[in-house]
Amino acid sequence: MITIALSKGRIFEETTPLLAAAGITPAEDPEASRKLIIATNREEVRLLIVRASDVPTYVQNGGADLGIAGRDVLVEHGGEGLYQPLDLKIAECRMMVAVREGFDYLGAARSGARLRVATKYTRIARDHFAEKGMHVDLIKLYGSMELAPLVGLSDAIVDLVSSGNTLRANGLVAVEEIMAISSRLVVNQASLKLKRAQIQPIIDAFAAAVL
Ligand code: ATP
Ligand code: MG
């Protein structure tokens, strides 16, 4: 059995054509189904539907052989023990620092003032500001980061931005890019050794289908 862990929503949608290229068609739509294990047209391949940030954990521990996860999730997790053979170039966006319109971020950065930064991505944020030599107090949130500067919880946020519409709608502006984000294929290293005959063709089909 080959088990592939992925999350619902954007990642599932953008992965469907890649799965098709590998001859894999899900038996059910995970958006419509409550099942967390989805069979496919191939008897020996199944999909696990997990929270995006849990994909590395499932693959690392052998709960799944393969997984698809954003670079944000992988960097935040650490990626230990994961083989990452392929950038799938899906779910592309950017990890950015954003502040309220009119907030003088450069001035604050230069003056050495302590900045309060709200984010779900504490590891990425900590590393970024440490590298810049900026002193920050990190405030861990689990979602709706855009709210934090509006109510004075923080001076800045670190979050994913694609169109910038959510920032704009909340009177925020992006002031710094931390990294470009896309989703990657991750593979359990023991699985790759033990089941290479089944896994390598899937990796190759994905690689050929990536634009
Ligand atoms: P949850 O919404 O359950 O808290 P999540 O926000 O991590 O989890 P998604 O919103 O489905 O889950 O995002 C999954 C992945 O898609 C992210 O890890 C990231 O790599 C990517 N992603 C997130 N937001 C965007 C975006 N606006 N544009 C493109 N890709 C994105
Ligand atoms: Mg989300």
PDB file of C-alpha atoms and ligand atoms in Angstrom:
ATOM      1  CA  MET A   1       0.000   0.000   0.000  1.00  0.00           C
ATOM      2  CA  ILE A   2       1.190   3.521  -0.834  1.00  0.00           C
ATOM      3  CA  THR A   3      -0.287   6.260   1.356  1.00  0.00           C
ATOM      4  CA  ILE A   4      -0.211   9.931   0.335  1.00  0.00           C
ATOM      5  CA  ALA A   5      -0.982  12.641   2.918  1.00  0.00           C
ATOM      6  CA  LEU A   6      -2.411  15.944   1.758  1.00  0.00           C
ATOM      7  CA  SER A   7      -4.747  18.676   2.933  1.00  0.00           C
ATOM      8  CA  LYS A   8      -8.165  19.696   1.652  1.00  0.00           C
ATOM      9  CA  GLY A   9      -8.798  22.924  -0.204  1.00  0.00           C
ATOM     10  CA  ARG A  10      -6.145  24.597  -2.302  1.00  0.00           C
ATOM     11  CA  ILE A  11      -3.530  21.826  -2.045  1.00  0.00           C
ATOM     12  CA  PHE A  12      -5.973  19.065  -2.904  1.00  0.00           C
ATOM     13  CA  GLU A  13      -7.349  21.015  -5.879  1.00  0.00           C
ATOM     14  CA  GLU A  14      -3.940  21.858  -7.291  1.00  0.00           C
ATOM     15  CA  THR A  15      -2.670  18.311  -6.684  1.00  0.00           C
ATOM     16  CA  THR A  16      -5.504  16.600  -8.579  1.00  0.00           C
ATOM     17  CA  PRO A  17      -3.870  17.125 -12.019  1.00  0.00           C
ATOM     18  CA  LEU A  18      -0.533  15.835 -10.690  1.00  0.00           C
ATOM     19  CA  LEU A  19      -2.219  12.723  -9.287  1.00  0.00           C
ATOM     20  CA  ALA A  20      -3.947  12.244 -12.648  1.00  0.00           C
ATOM     21  CA  ALA A  21      -0.557  12.398 -14.367  1.00  0.00           C
ATOM     22  CA  ALA A  22       0.522   9.532 -12.116  1.00  0.00           C
ATOM     23  CA  GLY A  23      -2.635   7.602 -13.032  1.00  0.00           C
ATOM     24  CA  ILE A  24      -4.251   8.224  -9.634  1.00  0.00           C
ATOM     25  CA  THR A  25      -7.906   9.314  -9.386  1.00  0.00           C
ATOM     26  CA  PRO A  26      -9.498   9.781  -5.949  1.00  0.00           C
ATOM     27  CA  ALA A  27     -12.649   7.687  -5.476  1.00  0.00           C
ATOM     28  CA  GLU A  28     -14.323  10.552  -3.589  1.00  0.00           C
ATOM     29  CA  ASP A  29     -14.114  14.310  -3.277  1.00  0.00           C
ATOM     30  CA  PRO A  30     -12.707  15.017   0.207  1.00  0.00           C
ATOM     31  CA  GLU A  31     -14.571  18.344   0.290  1.00  0.00           C
ATOM     32  CA  ALA A  32     -17.868  16.460   0.055  1.00  0.00           C
ATOM     33  CA  SER A  33     -16.901  13.406   2.083  1.00  0.00           C
ATOM     34  CA  ARG A  34     -16.291  13.122   5.807  1.00  0.00           C
ATOM     35  CA  LYS A  35     -13.868  10.269   5.250  1.00  0.00           C
ATOM     36  CA  LEU A  36     -10.249  10.911   6.197  1.00  0.00           C
ATOM     37  CA  ILE A  37      -8.944   7.967   4.178  1.00  0.00           C
ATOM     38  CA  ILE A  38      -9.868   8.238   0.524  1.00  0.00           C
ATOM     39  CA  ALA A  39      -9.447   5.272  -1.804  1.00  0.00           C
ATOM     40  CA  THR A  40      -8.294   5.760  -5.385  1.00  0.00           C
ATOM     41  CA  ASN A  41      -8.777   3.975  -8.699  1.00  0.00           C
ATOM     42  CA  ARG A  42      -5.526   2.165  -7.894  1.00  0.00           C
ATOM     43  CA  GLU A  43      -6.091  -0.478  -5.264  1.00  0.00           C
ATOM     44  CA  GLU A  44      -2.591  -0.024  -3.804  1.00  0.00           C
ATOM     45  CA  VAL A  45      -2.797   3.797  -3.459  1.00  0.00           C
ATOM     46  CA  ARG A  46      -4.803   5.726  -0.859  1.00  0.00           C
ATOM     47  CA  LEU A  47      -4.974   9.349   0.269  1.00  0.00           C
ATOM     48  CA  LEU A  48      -4.988  10.650   3.851  1.00  0.00           C
ATOM     49  CA  ILE A  49      -6.751  13.963   4.407  1.00  0.00           C
ATOM     50  CA  VAL A  50      -4.918  15.820   7.189  1.00  0.00           C
ATOM     51  CA  ARG A  51      -4.446  19.381   8.413  1.00  0.00           C
ATOM     52  CA  ALA A  52      -1.868  21.150   6.181  1.00  0.00           C
ATOM     53  CA  SER A  53       0.544  21.638   9.073  1.00  0.00           C
ATOM     54  CA  ASP A  54       0.299  17.943  10.043  1.00  0.00           C
ATOM     55  CA  VAL A  55       1.506  16.566   6.685  1.00  0.00           C
ATOM     56  CA  PRO A  56       5.255  16.544   7.640  1.00  0.00           C
ATOM     57  CA  THR A  57       4.477  14.736  10.902  1.00  0.00           C
ATOM     58  CA  TYR A  58       2.523  11.966   9.175  1.00  0.00           C
ATOM     59  CA  VAL A  59       5.242  11.423   6.574  1.00  0.00           C
ATOM     60  CA  GLN A  60       8.125  11.684   9.038  1.00  0.00           C
ATOM     61  CA  ASN A  61       6.628   8.999  11.253  1.00  0.00           C
ATOM     62  CA  GLY A  62       5.590   6.677   8.456  1.00  0.00           C
ATOM     63  CA  GLY A  63       1.847   7.333   8.855  1.00  0.00           C
ATOM     64  CA  ALA A  64       2.104   8.188   5.167  1.00  0.00           C
ATOM     65  CA  ASP A  65       4.758   7.311   2.574  1.00  0.00           C
ATOM     66  CA  LEU A  66       4.382  10.540   0.609  1.00  0.00           C
ATOM     67  CA  GLY A  67       2.945  13.953   1.334  1.00  0.00           C
ATOM     68  CA  ILE A  68       2.380  17.350  -0.197  1.00  0.00           C
ATOM     69  CA  ALA A  69       3.081  20.381   1.977  1.00  0.00           C
ATOM     70  CA  GLY A  70       3.815  24.075   1.611  1.00  0.00           C
ATOM     71  CA  ARG A  71       7.366  25.327   2.097  1.00  0.00           C
ATOM     72  CA  ASP A  72       5.938  27.425   4.964  1.00  0.00           C
ATOM     73  CA  VAL A  73       4.814  24.280   6.754  1.00  0.00           C
ATOM     74  CA  LEU A  74       8.061  22.428   5.997  1.00  0.00           C
ATOM     75  CA  VAL A  75      10.362  25.210   7.205  1.00  0.00           C
ATOM     76  CA  GLU A  76       8.230  25.717  10.301  1.00  0.00           C
ATOM     77  CA  HIS A  77       8.260  21.968  11.015  1.00  0.00           C
ATOM     78  CA  GLY A  78      11.997  21.614  10.356  1.00  0.00           C
ATOM     79  CA  GLY A  79      11.674  18.834   7.766  1.00  0.00           C
ATOM     80  CA  GLU A  80      13.883  16.412   9.718  1.00  0.00           C
ATOM     81  CA  GLY A  81      13.906  12.930   8.224  1.00  0.00           C
ATOM     82  CA  LEU A  82      11.987  13.980   5.130  1.00  0.00           C
ATOM     83  CA  TYR A  83      13.273  13.496   1.608  1.00  0.00           C
ATOM     84  CA  GLN A  84      12.100  16.481  -0.476  1.00  0.00           C
ATOM     85  CA  PRO A  85      12.686  15.527  -4.112  1.00  0.00           C
ATOM     86  CA  LEU A  86      10.394  17.959  -5.874  1.00  0.00           C
ATOM     87  CA  ASP A  87       9.065  21.518  -5.892  1.00  0.00           C
ATOM     88  CA  LEU A  88       5.562  21.040  -7.324  1.00  0.00           C
ATOM     89  CA  LYS A  89       5.164  24.795  -8.034  1.00  0.00           C
ATOM     90  CA  ILE A  90       1.576  24.746  -6.764  1.00  0.00           C
ATOM     91  CA  ALA A  91      -0.106  26.901  -4.065  1.00  0.00           C
ATOM     92  CA  GLU A  92       2.405  29.665  -4.789  1.00  0.00           C
ATOM     93  CA  CYS A  93       2.492  32.714  -2.562  1.00  0.00           C
ATOM     94  CA  ARG A  94       4.992  34.708  -0.485  1.00  0.00           C
ATOM     95  CA  MET A  95       5.812  34.903   3.209  1.00  0.00           C
ATOM     96  CA  MET A  96       5.717  38.624   4.008  1.00  0.00           C
ATOM     97  CA  VAL A  97       6.031  41.111   6.831  1.00  0.00           C
ATOM     98  CA  ALA A  98       3.016  43.457   6.845  1.00  0.00           C
ATOM     99  CA  VAL A  99       2.079  46.500   8.923  1.00  0.00           C
ATOM    100  CA  ARG A 100      -0.744  49.018   9.184  1.00  0.00           C
ATOM    101  CA  GLU A 101      -0.780  51.563   6.376  1.00  0.00           C
ATOM    102  CA  GLY A 102       1.282  54.539   7.535  1.00  0.00           C
ATOM    103  CA  PHE A 103       3.336  52.587  10.064  1.00  0.00           C
ATOM    104  CA  ASP A 104       7.024  53.457   9.551  1.00  0.00           C
ATOM    105  CA  TYR A 105       8.487  49.946   9.439  1.00  0.00           C
ATOM    106  CA  LEU A 106      11.889  50.980   8.067  1.00  0.00           C
ATOM    107  CA  GLY A 107      12.168  53.715  10.674  1.00  0.00           C
ATOM    108  CA  ALA A 108      11.237  51.295  13.442  1.00  0.00           C
ATOM    109  CA  ALA A 109      13.736  48.756  12.125  1.00  0.00           C
ATOM    110  CA  ARG A 110      16.544  51.354  11.937  1.00  0.00           C
ATOM    111  CA  SER A 111      15.830  52.866  15.346  1.00  0.00           C
ATOM    112  CA  GLY A 112      16.261  49.468  16.996  1.00  0.00           C
ATOM    113  CA  ALA A 113      12.826  49.721  18.636  1.00  0.00           C
ATOM    114  CA  ARG A 114      11.404  46.404  19.866  1.00  0.00           C
ATOM    115  CA  LEU A 115       8.730  45.336  17.412  1.00  0.00           C
ATOM    116  CA  ARG A 116       5.740  43.206  18.398  1.00  0.00           C
ATOM    117  CA  VAL A 117       5.097  40.662  15.633  1.00  0.00           C
ATOM    118  CA  ALA A 118       2.014  38.434  15.512  1.00  0.00           C
ATOM    119  CA  THR A 119       2.234  35.235  13.481  1.00  0.00           C
ATOM    120  CA  LYS A 120       1.396  31.580  13.116  1.00  0.00           C
ATOM    121  CA  TYR A 121       4.944  31.106  11.727  1.00  0.00           C
ATOM    122  CA  THR A 122       7.073  31.735  14.824  1.00  0.00           C
ATOM    123  CA  ARG A 123      10.130  29.810  13.628  1.00  0.00           C
ATOM    124  CA  ILE A 124      10.260  31.565  10.241  1.00  0.00           C
ATOM    125  CA  ALA A 125       9.679  34.955  11.893  1.00  0.00           C
ATOM    126  CA  ARG A 126      12.277  34.373  14.631  1.00  0.00           C
ATOM    127  CA  ASP A 127      14.936  33.347  12.091  1.00  0.00           C
ATOM    128  CA  HIS A 128      14.122  36.240   9.754  1.00  0.00           C
ATOM    129  CA  PHE A 129      14.349  39.001  12.361  1.00  0.00           C
ATOM    130  CA  ALA A 130      17.390  37.422  14.035  1.00  0.00           C
ATOM    131  CA  GLU A 131      19.190  37.456  10.687  1.00  0.00           C
ATOM    132  CA  LYS A 132      18.338  41.151  10.313  1.00  0.00           C
ATOM    133  CA  GLY A 133      19.501  41.832  13.855  1.00  0.00           C
ATOM    134  CA  MET A 134      16.065  43.158  14.801  1.00  0.00           C
ATOM    135  CA  HIS A 135      14.650  42.687  18.282  1.00  0.00           C
ATOM    136  CA  VAL A 136      11.091  41.414  18.206  1.00  0.00           C
ATOM    137  CA  ASP A 137       8.530  40.057  20.612  1.00  0.00           C
ATOM    138  CA  LEU A 138       6.674  37.253  18.878  1.00  0.00           C
ATOM    139  CA  ILE A 139       2.975  36.734  19.547  1.00  0.00           C
ATOM    140  CA  LYS A 140       1.763  33.286  18.511  1.00  0.00           C
ATOM    141  CA  LEU A 141      -1.609  33.232  16.736  1.00  0.00           C
ATOM    142  CA  TYR A 142      -3.412  30.409  14.927  1.00  0.00           C
ATOM    143  CA  GLY A 143      -5.223  32.464  12.272  1.00  0.00           C
ATOM    144  CA  SER A 144      -6.654  35.860  11.215  1.00  0.00           C
ATOM    145  CA  MET A 145      -3.260  37.483  11.788  1.00  0.00           C
ATOM    146  CA  GLU A 146      -4.460  40.610   9.922  1.00  0.00           C
ATOM    147  CA  LEU A 147      -6.504  41.556  12.955  1.00  0.00           C
ATOM    148  CA  ALA A 148      -3.583  41.902  15.357  1.00  0.00           C
ATOM    149  CA  PRO A 149      -2.199  45.295  14.181  1.00  0.00           C
ATOM    150  CA  LEU A 150      -5.721  46.716  13.895  1.00  0.00           C
ATOM    151  CA  VAL A 151      -6.453  46.270  17.585  1.00  0.00           C
ATOM    152  CA  GLY A 152      -2.951  47.089  18.837  1.00  0.00           C
ATOM    153  CA  LEU A 153      -2.006  43.510  19.637  1.00  0.00           C
ATOM    154  CA  SER A 154       1.073  43.848  17.423  1.00  0.00           C
ATOM    155  CA  ASP A 155       3.016  46.313  15.239  1.00  0.00           C
ATOM    156  CA  ALA A 156       3.502  43.840  12.413  1.00  0.00           C
ATOM    157  CA  ILE A 157       2.446  40.415  11.199  1.00  0.00           C
ATOM    158  CA  VAL A 158       4.244  37.661   9.321  1.00  0.00           C
ATOM    159  CA  ASP A 159       1.835  35.852   7.011  1.00  0.00           C
ATOM    160  CA  LEU A 160       1.309  34.366   3.564  1.00  0.00           C
ATOM    161  CA  VAL A 161       0.292  36.809   0.847  1.00  0.00           C
ATOM    162  CA  SER A 162      -0.840  35.987  -2.675  1.00  0.00           C
ATOM    163  CA  SER A 163      -3.041  38.688  -4.225  1.00  0.00           C
ATOM    164  CA  GLY A 164      -2.730  41.079  -1.280  1.00  0.00           C
ATOM    165  CA  ASN A 165      -6.524  41.499  -1.197  1.00  0.00           C
ATOM    166  CA  THR A 166      -6.883  40.425   2.427  1.00  0.00           C
ATOM    167  CA  LEU A 167      -4.161  42.853   3.523  1.00  0.00           C
ATOM    168  CA  ARG A 168      -5.738  45.694   1.534  1.00  0.00           C
ATOM    169  CA  ALA A 169      -9.223  44.967   2.861  1.00  0.00           C
ATOM    170  CA  ASN A 170      -7.835  45.402   6.375  1.00  0.00           C
ATOM    171  CA  GLY A 171      -5.730  48.505   5.799  1.00  0.00           C
ATOM    172  CA  LEU A 172      -2.404  46.672   5.908  1.00  0.00           C
ATOM    173  CA  VAL A 173       0.562  46.800   3.537  1.00  0.00           C
ATOM    174  CA  ALA A 174       3.326  44.287   2.885  1.00  0.00           C
ATOM    175  CA  VAL A 175       6.733  45.811   3.635  1.00  0.00           C
ATOM    176  CA  GLU A 176       9.198  42.928   3.293  1.00  0.00           C
ATOM    177  CA  GLU A 177       9.377  39.540   1.613  1.00  0.00           C
ATOM    178  CA  ILE A 178      10.779  36.725   3.726  1.00  0.00           C
ATOM    179  CA  MET A 179      10.597  33.879   1.218  1.00  0.00           C
ATOM    180  CA  ALA A 180       8.764  32.596  -1.841  1.00  0.00           C
ATOM    181  CA  ILE A 181       6.420  29.725  -1.015  1.00  0.00           C
ATOM    182  CA  SER A 182       5.191  26.770  -3.047  1.00  0.00           C
ATOM    183  CA  SER A 183       4.277  23.205  -2.190  1.00  0.00           C
ATOM    184  CA  ARG A 184       6.719  20.325  -2.248  1.00  0.00           C
ATOM    185  CA  LEU A 185       6.517  16.569  -2.451  1.00  0.00           C
ATOM    186  CA  VAL A 186       7.920  14.951   0.690  1.00  0.00           C
ATOM    187  CA  VAL A 187       8.806  11.285   1.070  1.00  0.00           C
ATOM    188  CA  ASN A 188       9.452   9.077   4.077  1.00  0.00           C
ATOM    189  CA  GLN A 189      13.062   7.927   3.727  1.00  0.00           C
ATOM    190  CA  ALA A 190      12.428   4.331   4.849  1.00  0.00           C
ATOM    191  CA  SER A 191       9.447   4.071   2.479  1.00  0.00           C
ATOM    192  CA  LEU A 192      11.605   5.222  -0.402  1.00  0.00           C
ATOM    193  CA  LYS A 193      14.079   2.417   0.288  1.00  0.00           C
ATOM    194  CA  LEU A 194      11.497  -0.317   0.930  1.00  0.00           C
ATOM    195  CA  LYS A 195       8.914   0.626  -1.702  1.00  0.00           C
ATOM    196  CA  ARG A 196      11.022   2.332  -4.342  1.00  0.00           C
ATOM    197  CA  ALA A 197       9.497   0.287  -7.184  1.00  0.00           C
ATOM    198  CA  GLN A 198       6.084   1.813  -6.399  1.00  0.00           C
ATOM    199  CA  ILE A 199       7.168   5.269  -5.221  1.00  0.00           C
ATOM    200  CA  GLN A 200       9.722   6.242  -7.871  1.00  0.00           C
ATOM    201  CA  PRO A 201       7.185   6.115 -10.754  1.00  0.00           C
ATOM    202  CA  ILE A 202       4.902   8.465  -8.797  1.00  0.00           C
ATOM    203  CA  ILE A 203       7.789  10.906  -8.209  1.00  0.00           C
ATOM    204  CA  ASP A 204       8.735  10.695 -11.909  1.00  0.00           C
ATOM    205  CA  ALA A 205       5.146  11.283 -13.082  1.00  0.00           C
ATOM    206  CA  PHE A 206       4.815  14.312 -10.770  1.00  0.00           C
ATOM    207  CA  ALA A 207       8.155  15.669 -12.005  1.00  0.00           C
ATOM    208  CA  ALA A 208       7.059  15.345 -15.634  1.00  0.00           C
ATOM    209  CA  ALA A 209       3.725  17.070 -14.881  1.00  0.00           C
ATOM    210  CA  VAL A 210       5.248  20.074 -13.046  1.00  0.00           C
ATOM    211  CA  LEU A 211       5.140  23.129 -15.307  1.00  0.00           C
TER     212      LEU A 211
HETATM  213  P1  ATP B   1      -6.038  25.940   8.180  1.00  0.00           P
HETATM  214  O1  ATP B   1      -6.708  26.871   7.201  1.00  0.00           O
HETATM  215  O2  ATP B   1      -6.698  24.612   8.336  1.00  0.00           O
HETATM  216  O3  ATP B   1      -5.642  26.611   9.451  1.00  0.00           O
HETATM  217  P2  ATP B   1      -3.804  26.331   6.564  1.00  0.00           P
HETATM  218  O4  ATP B   1      -4.143  27.772   6.544  1.00  0.00           O
HETATM  219  O5  ATP B   1      -2.403  25.927   6.832  1.00  0.00           O
HETATM  220  O6  ATP B   1      -4.663  25.525   7.570  1.00  0.00           O
HETATM  221  P3  ATP B   1      -4.573  26.313   3.816  1.00  0.00           P
HETATM  222  O7  ATP B   1      -5.124  27.663   3.965  1.00  0.00           O
HETATM  223  O8  ATP B   1      -5.343  25.271   3.068  1.00  0.00           O
HETATM  224  O9  ATP B   1      -4.278  25.645   5.223  1.00  0.00           O
HETATM  225  O10 ATP B   1      -3.135  26.430   3.201  1.00  0.00           O
HETATM  226  C1  ATP B   1      -2.418  25.274   2.869  1.00  0.00           C
HETATM  227  C2  ATP B   1      -1.119  25.691   2.218  1.00  0.00           C
HETATM  228  O11 ATP B   1      -1.391  26.429   1.027  1.00  0.00           O
HETATM  229  C3  ATP B   1      -0.257  26.604   3.077  1.00  0.00           C
HETATM  230  O12 ATP B   1       0.571  25.852   3.918  1.00  0.00           O
HETATM  231  C4  ATP B   1       0.518  27.375   2.023  1.00  0.00           C
HETATM  232  O13 ATP B   1       1.651  26.639   1.607  1.00  0.00           O
HETATM  233  C5  ATP B   1      -0.467  27.483   0.879  1.00  0.00           C
HETATM  234  N1  ATP B   1      -1.196  28.762   0.899  1.00  0.00           N
HETATM  235  C6  ATP B   1      -1.782  29.351   1.961  1.00  0.00           C
HETATM  236  N2  ATP B   1      -2.338  30.520   1.624  1.00  0.00           N
HETATM  237  C7  ATP B   1      -2.115  30.681   0.312  1.00  0.00           C
HETATM  238  C8  ATP B   1      -2.459  31.675  -0.653  1.00  0.00           C
HETATM  239  N3  ATP B   1      -3.140  32.767  -0.312  1.00  0.00           N
HETATM  240  N4  ATP B   1      -2.088  31.497  -1.938  1.00  0.00           N
HETATM  241  C9  ATP B   1      -1.419  30.403  -2.306  1.00  0.00           C
HETATM  242  N5  ATP B   1      -1.046  29.421  -1.443  1.00  0.00           N
HETATM  243  C10 ATP B   1      -1.387  29.551  -0.161  1.00  0.00           C
HETATM  244 MG    MG B   2      -5.929  28.803   5.825  1.00  0.00          MG
END
